[in-house]
Amino acid sequence: EILASVGSSGYSHDTRQGFVDMTRALRSPGSTLKPLVYALAFDEGLAHPQTMIDDRPMRFGSYAPQNFDGLYRGPVTIEQALQLSLNIPVVALTAELGPARLVAGLKRAGVTPVLPGDAPPGLALALGGVGVTAEDLTALYAGLASGGLAVPLSARPAALPPVRERIVSPEAAWQVGHILAGMPPPPNAPRQRLAYKTGTSYGHRDTWAVGFDARHVVTVWMGRPDGTPVPGAFGADVAAPVLFEAFARLKPALDPLPPPPPGALMLSTAALPAPLRAFHPRAAAFAAEAGPELAFPPDGALVETAGGPLTVKIAGGRPPFTLLANGAPIVVATRSRAPDLALAPGHVTLSVIDAGGGSARAAIEVR
């Protein structure tokens, strides 16, 4: 039952297109479809929450996805990949499943996905390359919250149909919910176990947060109705706090999520059956990972520091970084891409080494 639906900030707000019901508007879901990909992969025996998967540059034919922040984490568990919302692992699993299987899963959940130009589904589907509505996402997450069974949405109280479409197994639905419940809440939000996922569409046009406990599902979309980008807006920063506030207004405490079903495999990576310990994509070609570059100072630069620190700027590469001056380490294992270095005046060969062993250097003069 739909208890509340707010389609705009105000029906009479003409300048904000308040007459448009954004709960029914087709928008890109960003990363909010990723939980379904992982649930389908669990059911297919491709992965388990503790399966290791590579997060590094890969190419799938002509498609070379990147993570939102441009960084790569190397080997991670599936649980970490979902909680960090990494793009490479979920695309690798989508390639193994086949995008058509993801579309079928969406339709079983009651979602009507609209593909650009009626094109066949591609791997970008997993990253939000499809049109869905806020009502669609609510139905999808209601199904995950209901043990993998589809939940038809209705504005009036109605009994569930005697036969409901199964989206994924109870075990897969619980595993995904358990992972999402391990997400840290936004700053200043109550520390309660709410299973939730955020999403940000390409160009920052849509920000999402969808969450559930044992009884309720809430979907939050924020953006501009005309599709104008909102630079710097992310679902985790903008929509997630609203999601937690909505639950706080709904009830004083969350209804606890259910315990694992009997068939859920609760094992560490090392204890998993050998085929489940690591996922190796068959459809991907590993791309050479770009090493770091010293964006500043450039090679041959004369730098005036007036006795103060020199702020170095690092582009590319994978943190943490180690910086050396004339072969001697001066900063070790920093994740900053703009560290401050205390350098003595004179000729200095500045070097940077990233986590993958890539390196760059610049010969400079400090005054």
mmCIF file of C-alpha atoms in Angstrom, residues 5-340:
data_model
loop_
_atom_site.group_PDB
_atom_site.id
_atom_site.type_symbol
_atom_site.label_atom_id
_atom_site.label_comp_id
_atom_site.label_asym_id
_atom_site.label_seq_id
_atom_site.Cartn_x
_atom_site.Cartn_y
_atom_site.Cartn_z
ATOM 1 C CA SER A 5 3.459 10.108 -2.421
ATOM 2 C CA VAL A 6 4.929 13.581 -2.934
ATOM 3 C CA GLY A 7 5.454 14.335 -6.605
ATOM 4 C CA SER A 8 6.887 17.860 -6.360
ATOM 5 C CA SER A 9 7.784 20.647 -3.966
ATOM 6 C CA GLY A 10 4.420 22.286 -4.622
ATOM 7 C CA TYR A 11 1.776 21.997 -7.325
ATOM 8 C CA SER A 12 1.557 25.767 -7.786
ATOM 9 C CA HIS A 13 5.319 26.273 -8.215
ATOM 10 C CA ASP A 14 5.315 26.970 -11.951
ATOM 11 C CA THR A 15 8.992 27.912 -12.087
ATOM 12 C CA ARG A 16 9.845 24.519 -10.590
ATOM 13 C CA GLN A 17 7.358 22.635 -12.769
ATOM 14 C CA GLY A 18 5.431 21.697 -9.647
ATOM 15 C CA PHE A 19 2.580 20.307 -11.734
ATOM 16 C CA VAL A 20 4.817 17.407 -12.842
ATOM 17 C CA ASP A 21 4.499 14.257 -10.718
ATOM 18 C CA MET A 22 8.139 13.232 -10.470
ATOM 19 C CA THR A 23 7.262 9.884 -8.873
ATOM 20 C CA ARG A 24 6.040 8.818 -12.326
ATOM 21 C CA ALA A 25 8.664 10.590 -14.428
ATOM 22 C CA LEU A 26 11.198 8.503 -16.334
ATOM 23 C CA ARG A 27 14.652 9.117 -14.903
ATOM 24 C CA SER A 28 18.020 7.388 -14.844
ATOM 25 C CA PRO A 29 18.271 5.301 -11.647
ATOM 26 C CA GLY A 30 22.043 5.659 -11.339
ATOM 27 C CA SER A 31 23.453 2.914 -9.111
ATOM 28 C CA THR A 32 20.159 1.869 -7.526
ATOM 29 C CA LEU A 33 19.817 -1.205 -9.780
ATOM 30 C CA LYS A 34 23.096 -2.704 -8.546
ATOM 31 C CA PRO A 35 21.497 -4.695 -5.681
ATOM 32 C CA LEU A 36 19.362 -6.589 -8.203
ATOM 33 C CA VAL A 37 22.434 -7.485 -10.286
ATOM 34 C CA TYR A 38 24.148 -8.947 -7.233
ATOM 35 C CA ALA A 39 21.026 -10.819 -6.131
ATOM 36 C CA LEU A 40 20.714 -12.384 -9.593
ATOM 37 C CA ALA A 41 24.412 -13.312 -9.502
ATOM 38 C CA PHE A 42 23.923 -14.995 -6.112
ATOM 39 C CA ASP A 43 21.051 -17.050 -7.504
ATOM 40 C CA GLU A 44 23.083 -18.073 -10.552
ATOM 41 C CA GLY A 45 25.907 -19.346 -8.369
ATOM 42 C CA LEU A 46 28.303 -16.774 -9.819
ATOM 43 C CA ALA A 47 29.086 -15.097 -6.532
ATOM 44 C CA HIS A 48 28.532 -14.887 -2.783
ATOM 45 C CA PRO A 49 28.835 -11.770 -0.591
ATOM 46 C CA GLN A 50 32.357 -12.876 0.393
ATOM 47 C CA THR A 51 33.487 -13.783 -3.134
ATOM 48 C CA MET A 52 36.556 -11.812 -4.209
ATOM 49 C CA ILE A 53 36.259 -9.762 -7.394
ATOM 50 C CA ASP A 54 38.705 -7.436 -9.146
ATOM 51 C CA ASP A 55 38.081 -3.724 -9.265
ATOM 52 C CA ARG A 56 40.536 -2.649 -11.933
ATOM 53 C CA PRO A 57 40.319 -1.256 -15.460
ATOM 54 C CA MET A 58 38.494 -3.670 -17.777
ATOM 55 C CA ARG A 59 37.168 -3.509 -21.299
ATOM 56 C CA PHE A 60 34.034 -5.332 -22.448
ATOM 57 C CA GLY A 61 34.268 -5.152 -26.216
ATOM 58 C CA SER A 62 34.150 -1.421 -26.947
ATOM 59 C CA TYR A 63 32.748 -0.586 -23.494
ATOM 60 C CA ALA A 64 35.255 0.493 -20.839
ATOM 61 C CA PRO A 65 33.388 1.574 -17.679
ATOM 62 C CA GLN A 66 35.042 3.580 -14.936
ATOM 63 C CA ASN A 67 34.276 4.069 -11.278
ATOM 64 C CA PHE A 68 32.542 7.316 -10.372
ATOM 65 C CA ASP A 69 35.635 8.679 -8.605
ATOM 66 C CA GLY A 70 38.069 7.417 -11.249
ATOM 67 C CA LEU A 71 39.883 5.240 -8.688
ATOM 68 C CA TYR A 72 40.304 1.457 -8.459
ATOM 69 C CA ARG A 73 40.498 -0.650 -5.286
ATOM 70 C CA GLY A 74 41.978 -3.902 -6.603
ATOM 71 C CA PRO A 75 40.611 -7.177 -5.150
ATOM 72 C CA VAL A 76 37.507 -6.601 -3.004
ATOM 73 C CA THR A 77 34.668 -8.767 -1.732
ATOM 74 C CA ILE A 78 31.263 -8.564 -3.393
ATOM 75 C CA GLU A 79 29.968 -7.068 -0.143
ATOM 76 C CA GLN A 80 32.552 -4.284 -0.341
ATOM 77 C CA ALA A 81 31.889 -3.751 -4.051
ATOM 78 C CA LEU A 82 28.188 -3.126 -3.400
ATOM 79 C CA GLN A 83 28.695 -0.965 -0.320
ATOM 80 C CA LEU A 84 31.288 1.147 -2.164
ATOM 81 C CA SER A 85 29.040 1.175 -5.256
ATOM 82 C CA LEU A 86 31.930 0.211 -7.544
ATOM 83 C CA ASN A 87 31.101 0.103 -11.246
ATOM 84 C CA ILE A 88 33.642 -2.375 -12.633
ATOM 85 C CA PRO A 89 32.551 -5.407 -10.538
ATOM 86 C CA VAL A 90 28.831 -4.940 -11.222
ATOM 87 C CA VAL A 91 29.418 -4.545 -14.968
ATOM 88 C CA ALA A 92 31.559 -7.704 -14.957
ATOM 89 C CA LEU A 93 28.723 -9.650 -13.332
ATOM 90 C CA THR A 94 26.163 -8.131 -15.707
ATOM 91 C CA ALA A 95 28.295 -9.277 -18.640
ATOM 92 C CA GLU A 96 28.314 -12.804 -17.213
ATOM 93 C CA LEU A 97 24.575 -12.809 -16.524
ATOM 94 C CA GLY A 98 23.622 -11.046 -19.744
ATOM 95 C CA PRO A 99 21.779 -7.692 -19.714
ATOM 96 C CA ALA A 100 18.566 -9.391 -20.867
ATOM 97 C CA ARG A 101 18.461 -11.301 -17.587
ATOM 98 C CA LEU A 102 18.621 -8.041 -15.669
ATOM 99 C CA VAL A 103 15.727 -6.668 -17.735
ATOM 100 C CA ALA A 104 13.737 -9.831 -16.997
ATOM 101 C CA GLY A 105 14.410 -9.415 -13.270
ATOM 102 C CA LEU A 106 13.195 -5.832 -13.389
ATOM 103 C CA LYS A 107 10.007 -6.852 -15.146
ATOM 104 C CA ARG A 108 9.329 -9.598 -12.586
ATOM 105 C CA ALA A 109 9.558 -6.891 -9.914
ATOM 106 C CA GLY A 110 6.897 -4.840 -11.688
ATOM 107 C CA VAL A 111 9.346 -2.375 -13.241
ATOM 108 C CA THR A 112 8.800 -1.176 -16.804
ATOM 109 C CA PRO A 113 12.316 -0.315 -18.021
ATOM 110 C CA VAL A 114 12.517 2.074 -20.974
ATOM 111 C CA LEU A 115 15.695 1.786 -23.031
ATOM 112 C CA PRO A 116 17.047 4.700 -25.094
ATOM 113 C CA GLY A 117 15.624 4.537 -28.601
ATOM 114 C CA ASP A 118 14.212 1.076 -27.934
ATOM 115 C CA ALA A 119 17.783 -0.223 -28.204
ATOM 116 C CA PRO A 120 18.616 -3.722 -26.946
ATOM 117 C CA PRO A 121 19.827 -3.761 -23.333
ATOM 118 C CA GLY A 122 23.556 -3.235 -22.882
ATOM 119 C CA LEU A 123 25.988 -3.397 -19.985
ATOM 120 C CA ALA A 124 25.382 0.278 -19.111
ATOM 121 C CA LEU A 125 21.975 -0.866 -17.853
ATOM 122 C CA ALA A 126 23.602 -1.861 -14.549
ATOM 123 C CA LEU A 127 24.881 1.700 -14.075
ATOM 124 C CA GLY A 128 21.588 3.447 -14.771
ATOM 125 C CA GLY A 129 21.463 3.421 -18.572
ATOM 126 C CA VAL A 130 17.688 2.944 -18.592
ATOM 127 C CA GLY A 131 14.583 4.956 -17.776
ATOM 128 C CA VAL A 132 12.569 4.019 -14.674
ATOM 129 C CA THR A 133 10.300 5.854 -12.249
ATOM 130 C CA ALA A 134 10.415 6.365 -8.499
ATOM 131 C CA GLU A 135 7.401 4.057 -8.257
ATOM 132 C CA ASP A 136 9.375 1.422 -10.185
ATOM 133 C CA LEU A 137 12.279 1.591 -7.749
ATOM 134 C CA THR A 138 9.900 1.433 -4.797
ATOM 135 C CA ALA A 139 8.376 -1.753 -6.205
ATOM 136 C CA LEU A 140 11.824 -3.271 -6.789
ATOM 137 C CA TYR A 141 13.038 -2.601 -3.255
ATOM 138 C CA ALA A 142 9.706 -3.692 -1.778
ATOM 139 C CA GLY A 143 10.283 -7.011 -3.525
ATOM 140 C CA LEU A 144 13.782 -7.325 -2.072
ATOM 141 C CA ALA A 145 12.393 -6.447 1.374
ATOM 142 C CA SER A 146 9.690 -9.124 0.973
ATOM 143 C CA GLY A 147 12.044 -12.037 0.550
ATOM 144 C CA GLY A 148 12.336 -11.700 -3.219
ATOM 145 C CA LEU A 149 8.606 -11.748 -4.024
ATOM 146 C CA ALA A 150 7.100 -8.952 -6.124
ATOM 147 C CA VAL A 151 4.845 -6.488 -4.302
ATOM 148 C CA PRO A 152 2.243 -4.736 -6.503
ATOM 149 C CA LEU A 153 1.881 -1.101 -5.441
ATOM 150 C CA SER A 154 -1.586 0.265 -4.746
ATOM 151 C CA ALA A 155 -2.866 3.575 -3.404
ATOM 152 C CA ARG A 156 -5.628 1.707 -1.581
ATOM 153 C CA PRO A 157 -5.340 -1.112 0.948
ATOM 154 C CA ALA A 158 -5.513 -4.383 -0.919
ATOM 155 C CA ALA A 159 -4.688 -7.994 -0.209
ATOM 156 C CA LEU A 160 -1.621 -9.364 -1.955
ATOM 157 C CA PRO A 161 -2.437 -11.579 -4.934
ATOM 158 C CA PRO A 162 -2.461 -15.316 -4.168
ATOM 159 C CA VAL A 163 0.358 -15.909 -6.659
ATOM 160 C CA ARG A 164 3.237 -13.431 -6.678
ATOM 161 C CA GLU A 165 6.095 -13.227 -9.134
ATOM 162 C CA ARG A 166 9.421 -14.339 -7.697
ATOM 163 C CA ILE A 167 12.171 -11.842 -8.455
ATOM 164 C CA VAL A 168 15.026 -13.623 -6.689
ATOM 165 C CA SER A 169 15.329 -16.324 -4.044
ATOM 166 C CA PRO A 170 14.742 -15.550 -0.340
ATOM 167 C CA GLU A 171 18.445 -16.185 0.279
ATOM 168 C CA ALA A 172 19.613 -13.743 -2.402
ATOM 169 C CA ALA A 173 17.135 -11.076 -1.269
ATOM 170 C CA TRP A 174 18.276 -11.428 2.356
ATOM 171 C CA GLN A 175 21.978 -11.337 1.443
ATOM 172 C CA VAL A 176 21.562 -8.115 -0.522
ATOM 173 C CA GLY A 177 19.474 -6.548 2.248
ATOM 174 C CA HIS A 178 22.075 -7.585 4.823
ATOM 175 C CA ILE A 179 24.836 -5.925 2.786
ATOM 176 C CA LEU A 180 22.827 -2.724 2.352
ATOM 177 C CA ALA A 181 22.013 -2.654 6.072
ATOM 178 C CA GLY A 182 25.756 -2.530 6.731
ATOM 179 C CA MET A 183 26.018 0.857 5.023
ATOM 180 C CA PRO A 184 26.971 3.660 7.434
ATOM 181 C CA PRO A 185 24.212 6.248 7.874
ATOM 182 C CA PRO A 186 24.707 9.848 6.747
ATOM 183 C CA PRO A 187 26.302 12.254 9.249
ATOM 184 C CA ASN A 188 23.998 13.138 12.166
ATOM 185 C CA ALA A 189 21.458 10.455 11.163
ATOM 186 C CA PRO A 190 20.302 7.843 13.706
ATOM 187 C CA ARG A 191 22.587 4.804 13.743
ATOM 188 C CA GLN A 192 19.935 2.239 12.918
ATOM 189 C CA ARG A 193 20.137 -0.739 10.565
ATOM 190 C CA LEU A 194 18.334 0.599 7.539
ATOM 191 C CA ALA A 195 18.983 -1.264 4.294
ATOM 192 C CA TYR A 196 19.524 1.465 1.726
ATOM 193 C CA LYS A 197 21.230 2.310 -1.551
ATOM 194 C CA THR A 198 22.011 5.650 -3.120
ATOM 195 C CA GLY A 199 22.447 6.559 -6.766
ATOM 196 C CA THR A 200 23.585 9.446 -8.926
ATOM 197 C CA SER A 201 22.871 9.607 -12.641
ATOM 198 C CA TYR A 202 25.310 10.670 -15.332
ATOM 199 C CA GLY A 203 25.860 14.415 -15.269
ATOM 200 C CA HIS A 204 24.403 14.741 -11.740
ATOM 201 C CA ARG A 205 20.869 15.086 -13.116
ATOM 202 C CA ASP A 206 19.282 12.676 -10.623
ATOM 203 C CA THR A 207 20.127 11.806 -7.028
ATOM 204 C CA TRP A 208 18.448 8.864 -5.320
ATOM 205 C CA ALA A 209 18.170 7.095 -1.998
ATOM 206 C CA VAL A 210 15.972 4.024 -1.528
ATOM 207 C CA GLY A 211 15.727 2.190 1.778
ATOM 208 C CA PHE A 212 13.692 -0.340 3.703
ATOM 209 C CA ASP A 213 13.228 -1.969 7.067
ATOM 210 C CA ALA A 214 10.936 -4.921 7.792
ATOM 211 C CA ARG A 215 7.710 -2.952 7.160
ATOM 212 C CA HIS A 216 8.280 0.128 5.025
ATOM 213 C CA VAL A 217 10.076 1.248 1.872
ATOM 214 C CA VAL A 218 10.931 4.885 1.151
ATOM 215 C CA THR A 219 12.240 6.273 -2.150
ATOM 216 C CA VAL A 220 13.749 9.747 -2.426
ATOM 217 C CA TRP A 221 14.551 11.462 -5.725
ATOM 218 C CA MET A 222 16.108 14.900 -5.897
ATOM 219 C CA GLY A 223 16.955 16.874 -9.007
ATOM 220 C CA ARG A 224 15.476 19.306 -11.488
ATOM 221 C CA PRO A 225 12.387 18.287 -13.476
ATOM 222 C CA ASP A 226 13.838 19.649 -16.717
ATOM 223 C CA GLY A 227 16.922 17.448 -16.388
ATOM 224 C CA THR A 228 19.352 20.316 -15.847
ATOM 225 C CA PRO A 229 22.497 19.040 -14.079
ATOM 226 C CA VAL A 230 23.126 19.891 -10.436
ATOM 227 C CA PRO A 231 26.941 19.963 -10.294
ATOM 228 C CA GLY A 232 28.384 18.304 -7.220
ATOM 229 C CA ALA A 233 25.116 16.658 -6.158
ATOM 230 C CA PHE A 234 25.421 13.005 -5.078
ATOM 231 C CA GLY A 235 22.742 10.681 -3.772
ATOM 232 C CA ALA A 236 24.759 9.908 -0.641
ATOM 233 C CA ASP A 237 25.090 13.599 0.255
ATOM 234 C CA VAL A 238 21.729 14.984 -0.888
ATOM 235 C CA ALA A 239 19.068 12.257 -0.954
ATOM 236 C CA ALA A 240 20.263 9.925 1.827
ATOM 237 C CA PRO A 241 19.759 12.439 4.678
ATOM 238 C CA VAL A 242 16.194 13.015 3.450
ATOM 239 C CA LEU A 243 15.620 9.246 3.403
ATOM 240 C CA PHE A 244 16.689 8.886 7.035
ATOM 241 C CA GLU A 245 14.606 11.897 8.047
ATOM 242 C CA ALA A 246 11.572 10.354 6.338
ATOM 243 C CA PHE A 247 11.965 7.167 8.378
ATOM 244 C CA ALA A 248 12.463 9.206 11.560
ATOM 245 C CA ARG A 249 9.173 11.006 10.915
ATOM 246 C CA LEU A 250 7.437 7.754 10.034
ATOM 247 C CA LYS A 251 8.146 6.007 13.353
ATOM 248 C CA PRO A 252 10.365 6.304 16.422
ATOM 249 C CA ALA A 253 12.323 3.113 15.709
ATOM 250 C CA LEU A 254 12.903 0.922 12.685
ATOM 251 C CA ASP A 255 11.314 -2.499 12.455
ATOM 252 C CA PRO A 256 14.213 -4.982 12.656
ATOM 253 C CA LEU A 257 15.181 -6.751 9.456
ATOM 254 C CA PRO A 258 14.537 -10.510 9.475
ATOM 255 C CA PRO A 259 17.142 -13.146 10.374
ATOM 256 C CA PRO A 260 18.801 -15.105 7.560
ATOM 257 C CA PRO A 261 16.674 -17.793 5.918
ATOM 258 C CA PRO A 262 17.772 -21.399 6.541
ATOM 259 C CA GLY A 263 19.426 -21.710 3.130
ATOM 260 C CA ALA A 264 21.656 -18.626 3.427
ATOM 261 C CA LEU A 265 25.341 -19.529 3.206
ATOM 262 C CA MET A 266 27.105 -17.660 6.021
ATOM 263 C CA LEU A 267 30.783 -18.331 5.321
ATOM 264 C CA SER A 268 34.041 -16.426 5.030
ATOM 265 C CA THR A 269 35.901 -16.233 1.736
ATOM 266 C CA ALA A 270 38.327 -18.989 2.742
ATOM 267 C CA ALA A 271 35.487 -21.314 3.791
ATOM 268 C CA LEU A 272 33.536 -20.955 0.534
ATOM 269 C CA PRO A 273 33.551 -23.723 -2.076
ATOM 270 C CA ALA A 274 36.511 -23.171 -4.405
ATOM 271 C CA PRO A 275 34.458 -21.868 -7.393
ATOM 272 C CA LEU A 276 32.893 -19.176 -5.178
ATOM 273 C CA ARG A 277 36.078 -17.836 -3.607
ATOM 274 C CA ALA A 278 36.861 -15.551 -6.544
ATOM 275 C CA PHE A 279 34.979 -14.375 -9.613
ATOM 276 C CA HIS A 280 36.951 -14.268 -12.855
ATOM 277 C CA PRO A 281 35.131 -12.441 -15.677
ATOM 278 C CA ARG A 282 35.255 -14.256 -18.990
ATOM 279 C CA ALA A 283 33.913 -11.417 -21.131
ATOM 280 C CA ALA A 284 36.427 -8.767 -20.048
ATOM 281 C CA ALA A 285 39.873 -7.784 -21.202
ATOM 282 C CA PHE A 286 42.016 -6.223 -18.511
ATOM 283 C CA ALA A 287 43.273 -2.807 -19.492
ATOM 284 C CA ALA A 288 46.647 -1.528 -18.457
ATOM 285 C CA GLU A 289 46.139 0.671 -15.419
ATOM 286 C CA ALA A 290 47.362 4.195 -15.980
ATOM 287 C CA GLY A 291 50.136 5.193 -13.606
ATOM 288 C CA PRO A 292 50.377 8.456 -11.675
ATOM 289 C CA GLU A 293 51.448 11.771 -13.162
ATOM 290 C CA LEU A 294 52.934 14.814 -11.483
ATOM 291 C CA ALA A 295 50.497 17.457 -12.644
ATOM 292 C CA PHE A 296 52.435 20.024 -10.590
ATOM 293 C CA PRO A 297 55.248 20.864 -10.555
ATOM 294 C CA PRO A 298 56.077 19.943 -14.157
ATOM 295 C CA ASP A 299 59.474 18.652 -15.195
ATOM 296 C CA GLY A 300 62.033 21.466 -15.381
ATOM 297 C CA ALA A 301 60.011 23.856 -13.228
ATOM 298 C CA LEU A 302 61.554 26.577 -11.089
ATOM 299 C CA VAL A 303 59.456 26.778 -7.919
ATOM 300 C CA GLU A 304 59.492 29.673 -5.453
ATOM 301 C CA THR A 305 58.363 28.434 -2.016
ATOM 302 C CA ALA A 306 59.565 31.351 0.149
ATOM 303 C CA GLY A 307 60.576 28.787 2.748
ATOM 304 C CA GLY A 308 57.117 27.255 2.932
ATOM 305 C CA PRO A 309 55.827 23.847 1.818
ATOM 306 C CA LEU A 310 55.378 22.908 -1.823
ATOM 307 C CA THR A 311 51.923 21.561 -2.686
ATOM 308 C CA VAL A 312 52.333 18.751 -5.202
ATOM 309 C CA LYS A 313 49.399 17.719 -7.406
ATOM 310 C CA ILE A 314 49.070 14.068 -8.463
ATOM 311 C CA ALA A 315 46.876 13.006 -11.384
ATOM 312 C CA GLY A 316 45.902 9.431 -12.213
ATOM 313 C CA GLY A 317 47.316 6.375 -10.506
ATOM 314 C CA ARG A 318 45.922 4.470 -7.557
ATOM 315 C CA PRO A 319 46.427 5.608 -3.953
ATOM 316 C CA PRO A 320 48.122 5.339 -1.553
ATOM 317 C CA PHE A 321 51.086 7.263 -2.927
ATOM 318 C CA THR A 322 54.708 7.458 -1.803
ATOM 319 C CA LEU A 323 56.713 10.575 -2.670
ATOM 320 C CA LEU A 324 60.484 10.753 -2.815
ATOM 321 C CA ALA A 325 62.947 13.633 -3.105
ATOM 322 C CA ASN A 326 66.286 12.654 -4.658
ATOM 323 C CA GLY A 327 65.445 9.008 -3.935
ATOM 324 C CA ALA A 328 64.623 9.479 -0.241
ATOM 325 C CA PRO A 329 61.007 8.915 0.910
ATOM 326 C CA ILE A 330 59.465 12.077 2.330
ATOM 327 C CA VAL A 331 55.769 11.117 2.349
ATOM 328 C CA VAL A 332 54.685 7.481 2.671
ATOM 329 C CA ALA A 333 51.257 5.922 2.003
ATOM 330 C CA THR A 334 49.258 9.107 1.590
ATOM 331 C CA ARG A 335 45.859 9.072 -0.097
ATOM 332 C CA SER A 336 46.007 12.795 -0.744
ATOM 333 C CA ARG A 337 46.430 13.944 -4.326
ATOM 334 C CA ALA A 338 47.701 17.328 -3.152
ATOM 335 C CA PRO A 339 50.198 16.654 -0.346
ATOM 336 C CA ASP A 340 52.415 19.409 1.071
#
